[in-house]
CSV table of C-alpha atoms in Angstrom, one decimal:
chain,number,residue,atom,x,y,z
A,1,UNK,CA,6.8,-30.7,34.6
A,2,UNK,CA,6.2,-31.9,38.0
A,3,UNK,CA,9.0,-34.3,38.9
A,4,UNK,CA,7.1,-35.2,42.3
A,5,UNK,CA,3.5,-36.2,42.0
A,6,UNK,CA,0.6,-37.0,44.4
A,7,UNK,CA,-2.5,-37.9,42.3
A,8,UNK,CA,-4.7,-38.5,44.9
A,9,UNK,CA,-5.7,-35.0,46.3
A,10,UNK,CA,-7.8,-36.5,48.8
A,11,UNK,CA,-8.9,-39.4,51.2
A,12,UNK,CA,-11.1,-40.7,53.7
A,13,UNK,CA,-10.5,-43.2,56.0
A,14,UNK,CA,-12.4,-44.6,59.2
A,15,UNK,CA,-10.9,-44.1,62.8
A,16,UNK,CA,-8.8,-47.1,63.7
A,17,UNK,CA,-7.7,-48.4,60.0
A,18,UNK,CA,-5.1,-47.6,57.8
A,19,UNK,CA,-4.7,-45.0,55.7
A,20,UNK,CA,-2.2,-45.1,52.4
A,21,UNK,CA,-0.4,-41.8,50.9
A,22,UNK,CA,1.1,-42.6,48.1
A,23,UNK,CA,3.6,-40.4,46.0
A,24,UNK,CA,5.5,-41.1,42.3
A,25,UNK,CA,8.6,-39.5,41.4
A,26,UNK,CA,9.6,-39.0,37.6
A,27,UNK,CA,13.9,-37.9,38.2
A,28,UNK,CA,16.2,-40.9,39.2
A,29,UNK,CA,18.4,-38.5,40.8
A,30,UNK,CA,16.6,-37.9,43.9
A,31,UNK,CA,18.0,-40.3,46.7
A,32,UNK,CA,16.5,-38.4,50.0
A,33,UNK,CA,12.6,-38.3,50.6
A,34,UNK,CA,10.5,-36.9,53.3
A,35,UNK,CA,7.1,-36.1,54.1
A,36,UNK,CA,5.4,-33.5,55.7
A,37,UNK,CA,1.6,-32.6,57.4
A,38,UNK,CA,0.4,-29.5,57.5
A,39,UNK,CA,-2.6,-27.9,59.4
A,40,UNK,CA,-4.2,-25.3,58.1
A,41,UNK,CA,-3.2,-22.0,58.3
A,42,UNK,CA,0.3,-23.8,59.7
A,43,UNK,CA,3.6,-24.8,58.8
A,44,UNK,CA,4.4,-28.4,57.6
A,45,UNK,CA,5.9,-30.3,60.1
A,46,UNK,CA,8.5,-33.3,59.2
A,47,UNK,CA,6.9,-36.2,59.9
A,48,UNK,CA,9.4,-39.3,58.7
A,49,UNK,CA,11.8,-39.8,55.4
A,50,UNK,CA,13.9,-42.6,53.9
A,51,UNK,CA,16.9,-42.7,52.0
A,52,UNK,CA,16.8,-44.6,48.6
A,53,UNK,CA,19.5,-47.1,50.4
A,54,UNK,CA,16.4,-48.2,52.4
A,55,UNK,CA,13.1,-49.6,51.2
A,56,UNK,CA,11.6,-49.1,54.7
A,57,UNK,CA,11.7,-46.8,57.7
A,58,UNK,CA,9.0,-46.8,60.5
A,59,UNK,CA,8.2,-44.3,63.4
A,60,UNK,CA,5.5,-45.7,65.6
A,61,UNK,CA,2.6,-45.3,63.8
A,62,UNK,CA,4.4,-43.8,60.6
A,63,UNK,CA,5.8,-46.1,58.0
A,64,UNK,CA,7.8,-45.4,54.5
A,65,UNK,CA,8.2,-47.5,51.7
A,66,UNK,CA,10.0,-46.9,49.2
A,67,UNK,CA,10.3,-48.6,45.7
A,68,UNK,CA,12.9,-47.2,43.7
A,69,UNK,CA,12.4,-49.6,40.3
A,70,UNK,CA,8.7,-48.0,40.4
A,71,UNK,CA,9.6,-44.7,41.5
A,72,UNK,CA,7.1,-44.7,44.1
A,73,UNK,CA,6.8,-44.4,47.7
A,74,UNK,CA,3.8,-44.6,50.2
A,75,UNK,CA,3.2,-43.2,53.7
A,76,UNK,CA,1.4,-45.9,55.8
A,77,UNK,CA,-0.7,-44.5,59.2
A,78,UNK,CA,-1.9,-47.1,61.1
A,79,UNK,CA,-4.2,-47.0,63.5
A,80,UNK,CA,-5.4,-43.4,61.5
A,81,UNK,CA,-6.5,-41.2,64.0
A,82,UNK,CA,-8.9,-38.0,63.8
A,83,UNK,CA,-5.9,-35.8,64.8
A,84,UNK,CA,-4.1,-37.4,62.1
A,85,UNK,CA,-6.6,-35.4,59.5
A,86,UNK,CA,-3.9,-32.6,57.4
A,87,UNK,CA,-2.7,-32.2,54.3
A,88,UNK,CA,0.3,-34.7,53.7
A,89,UNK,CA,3.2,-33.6,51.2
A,90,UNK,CA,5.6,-35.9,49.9
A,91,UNK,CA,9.1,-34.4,49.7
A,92,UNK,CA,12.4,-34.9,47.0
A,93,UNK,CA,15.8,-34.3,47.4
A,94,UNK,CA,18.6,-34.1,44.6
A,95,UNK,CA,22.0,-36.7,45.3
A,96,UNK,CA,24.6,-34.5,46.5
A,97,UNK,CA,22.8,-31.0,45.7
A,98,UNK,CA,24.2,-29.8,49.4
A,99,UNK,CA,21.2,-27.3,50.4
A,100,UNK,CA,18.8,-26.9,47.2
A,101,UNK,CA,15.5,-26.9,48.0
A,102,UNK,CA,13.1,-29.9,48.2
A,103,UNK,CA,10.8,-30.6,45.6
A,104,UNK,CA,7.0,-30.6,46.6
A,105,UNK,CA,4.0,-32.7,45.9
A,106,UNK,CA,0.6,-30.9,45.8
A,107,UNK,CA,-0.7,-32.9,48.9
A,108,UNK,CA,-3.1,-35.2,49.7
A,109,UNK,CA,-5.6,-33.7,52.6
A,110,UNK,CA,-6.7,-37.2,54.8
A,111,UNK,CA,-9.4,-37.5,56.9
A,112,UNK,CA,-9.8,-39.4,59.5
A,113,UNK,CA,-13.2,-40.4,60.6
A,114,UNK,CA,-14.4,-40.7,64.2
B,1,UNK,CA,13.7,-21.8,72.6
B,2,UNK,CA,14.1,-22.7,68.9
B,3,UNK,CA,12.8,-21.7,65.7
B,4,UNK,CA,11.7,-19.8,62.7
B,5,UNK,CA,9.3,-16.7,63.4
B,6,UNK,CA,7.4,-15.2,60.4
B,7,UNK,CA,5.8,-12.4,61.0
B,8,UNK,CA,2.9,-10.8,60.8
B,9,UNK,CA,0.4,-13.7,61.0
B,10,UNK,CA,-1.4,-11.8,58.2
B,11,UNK,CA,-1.0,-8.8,56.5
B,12,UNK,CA,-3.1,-6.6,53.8
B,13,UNK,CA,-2.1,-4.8,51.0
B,14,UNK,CA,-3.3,-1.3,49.0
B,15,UNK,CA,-3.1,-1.7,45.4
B,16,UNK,CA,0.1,-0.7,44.2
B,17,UNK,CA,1.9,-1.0,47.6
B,18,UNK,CA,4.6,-3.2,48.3
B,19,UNK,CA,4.9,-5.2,51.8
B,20,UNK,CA,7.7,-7.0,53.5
B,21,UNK,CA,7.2,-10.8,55.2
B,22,UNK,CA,9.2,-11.1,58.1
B,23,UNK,CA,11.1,-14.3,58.5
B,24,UNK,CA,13.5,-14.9,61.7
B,25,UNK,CA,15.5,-18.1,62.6
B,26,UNK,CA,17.8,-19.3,65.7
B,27,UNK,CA,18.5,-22.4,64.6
B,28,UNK,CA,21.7,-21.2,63.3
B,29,UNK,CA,20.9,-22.9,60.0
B,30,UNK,CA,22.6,-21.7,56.7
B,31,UNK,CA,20.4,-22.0,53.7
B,32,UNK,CA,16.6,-21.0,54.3
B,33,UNK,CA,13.7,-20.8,51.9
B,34,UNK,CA,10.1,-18.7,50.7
B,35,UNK,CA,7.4,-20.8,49.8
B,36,UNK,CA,4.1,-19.9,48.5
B,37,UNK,CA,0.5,-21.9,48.9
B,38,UNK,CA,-2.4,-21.7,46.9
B,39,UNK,CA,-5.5,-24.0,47.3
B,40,UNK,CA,-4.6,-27.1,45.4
B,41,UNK,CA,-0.9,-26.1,44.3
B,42,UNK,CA,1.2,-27.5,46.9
B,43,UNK,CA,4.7,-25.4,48.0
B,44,UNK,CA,5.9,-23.0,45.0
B,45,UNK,CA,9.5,-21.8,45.8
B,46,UNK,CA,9.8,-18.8,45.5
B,47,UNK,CA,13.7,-17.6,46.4
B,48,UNK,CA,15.9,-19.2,48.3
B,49,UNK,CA,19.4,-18.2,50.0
B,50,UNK,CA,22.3,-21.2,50.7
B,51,UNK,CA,24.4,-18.6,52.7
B,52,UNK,CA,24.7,-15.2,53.7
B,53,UNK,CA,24.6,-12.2,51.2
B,54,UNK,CA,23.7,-14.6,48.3
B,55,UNK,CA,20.3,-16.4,46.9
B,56,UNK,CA,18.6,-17.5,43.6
B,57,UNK,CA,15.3,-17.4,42.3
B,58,UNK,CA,13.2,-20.0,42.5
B,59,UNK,CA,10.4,-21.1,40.2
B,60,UNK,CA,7.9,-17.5,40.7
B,61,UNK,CA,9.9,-15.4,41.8
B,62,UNK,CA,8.7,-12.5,39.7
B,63,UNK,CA,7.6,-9.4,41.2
B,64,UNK,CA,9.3,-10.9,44.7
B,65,UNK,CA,12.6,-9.9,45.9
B,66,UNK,CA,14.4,-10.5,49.0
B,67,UNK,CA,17.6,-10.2,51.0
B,68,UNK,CA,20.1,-11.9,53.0
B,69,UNK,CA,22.3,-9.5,55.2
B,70,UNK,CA,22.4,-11.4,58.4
B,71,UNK,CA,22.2,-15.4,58.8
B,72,UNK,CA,19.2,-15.0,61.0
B,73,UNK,CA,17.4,-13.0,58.8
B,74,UNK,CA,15.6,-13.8,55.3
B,75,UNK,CA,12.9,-10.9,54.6
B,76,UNK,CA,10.3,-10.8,51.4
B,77,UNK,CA,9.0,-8.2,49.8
B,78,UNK,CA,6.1,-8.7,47.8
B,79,UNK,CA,6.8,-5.6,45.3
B,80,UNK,CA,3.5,-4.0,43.7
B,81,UNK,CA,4.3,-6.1,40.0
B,82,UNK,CA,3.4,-9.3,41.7
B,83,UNK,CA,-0.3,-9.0,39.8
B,84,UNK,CA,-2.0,-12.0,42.5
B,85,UNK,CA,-0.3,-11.9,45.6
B,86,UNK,CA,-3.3,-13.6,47.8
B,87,UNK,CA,-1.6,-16.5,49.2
B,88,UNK,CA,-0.2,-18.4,52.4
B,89,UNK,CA,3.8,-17.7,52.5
B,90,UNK,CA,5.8,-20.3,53.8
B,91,UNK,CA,9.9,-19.5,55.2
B,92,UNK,CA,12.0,-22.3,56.0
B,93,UNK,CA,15.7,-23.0,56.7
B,94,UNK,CA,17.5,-25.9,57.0
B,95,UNK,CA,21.3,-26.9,57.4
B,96,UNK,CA,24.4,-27.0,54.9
B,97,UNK,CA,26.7,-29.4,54.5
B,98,UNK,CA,24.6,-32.4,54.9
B,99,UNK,CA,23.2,-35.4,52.7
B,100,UNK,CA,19.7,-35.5,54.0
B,101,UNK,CA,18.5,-31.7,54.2
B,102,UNK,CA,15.4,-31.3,56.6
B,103,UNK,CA,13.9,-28.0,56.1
B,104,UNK,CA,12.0,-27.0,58.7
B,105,UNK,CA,9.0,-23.9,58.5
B,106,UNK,CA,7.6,-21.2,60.0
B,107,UNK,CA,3.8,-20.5,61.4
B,108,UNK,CA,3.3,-18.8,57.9
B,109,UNK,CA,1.9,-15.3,56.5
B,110,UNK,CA,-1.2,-14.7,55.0
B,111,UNK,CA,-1.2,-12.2,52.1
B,112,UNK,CA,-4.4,-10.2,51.5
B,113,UNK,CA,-5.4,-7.9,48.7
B,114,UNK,CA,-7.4,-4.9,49.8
């Protein structure tokens, strides 16, 4: 039962526009997400995350939203660049579980077109 | 400076043989992690170890086992019962104690079946 989802494994977006990751979660306990991008044949790198007090956290070009009545939150790129093309994996994190492990999405691999 | 070393980049295994991934961290961070990729399955956690001579199995850990003598230090040994063990192996570590738990990774392993 995957508690994290990502049903798009893939998109394709033009140099210069915005590109959307979006992510659903299914367990109301999770109050801590993140999301990664990973090259190939790399580690993920943290990219941003948001706490479920929030509904929005931005880092330059990154932006988080998070809407906690759907259960869904979306990574915003804007202006997508080519070296912005990776695999991006949403990231969950139990209330007050101290140092369990994050729960993964499968990824969505974005590509940015020159 | 900083960070998680796995080592080697990749590696190759005999049938029946068992191999050991290295994982190496000076972040002086607590808990740290084994992750496996497949194409199209995300991050699959494996083990994972919240403090020194202790850890618990994550979701495949069959035919894997690891150890945890020394903070730094979270090898895995990929015993001869794991029946598929052509993947991308991910370590990470991250801090205890906190709300929001980061986990950072490592360059990664990649596992080949001779």
């Amino acid at each position: 039962d995957q508690q994290v989802k990502q049903n798009s494994p893939s998109l394709s977006v033009q140099e210069g526009r915005i590109s959307i990751l979006n992510c659903d979660y299914t367990n109301s306990m999770f109050d801590y997400f993140l999301w990664y991008k990973k090259y190939p044949a790399e580690g993920p790198t943290f990219l941003i995350s948001i706490s479920s007090i929030k509904d929005k956290n931005e880092d330059g070009r990154f932006t988080v939203f998070l809407n906690k009545s759907a259960k869904h939150l979306s990574l915003h790129i804007v202006p997508s660049q080519p070296g912005d093309s990776a695999v991006y994996f949403c990231a969950a994190k139990l209330r007050n579980s101290g140092n369990t492990p994050l729960v993964f999405g499968k990824g969505t691999r974005l590509s940015v077109i020159a | 400076d900083g960070g998680i070393t796995q080592s080697p980049k990749y590696l190759f295994r005999k049938e029946g043989q068992n191999v050991t991934l290295s994982c190496e961290q000076n972040l002086n961070h607590d808990a740290m992690y084994w992750y496996r990729q497949d194409p199209g399955q995300g991050l699959r956690l494996i083990y994972y170890s919240q403090i020194v001579n202790d850890f618990q199995k994550g979701d495949i850990a069959e035919g894997y086992s690891v150890s945890r003598e020394k903070k730094e230090s979270f090898p895995l040994t990929v015993t001869s019962a794991q029946k598929n063990p052509t993947a991308f192996y991910l370590c990470a570590s991250s801090h205890t104690g906190l709300a929001k738990n980061i986990q950072y990774f490592g360059a990664g392993t990649r596992l080949s079946v001779l």
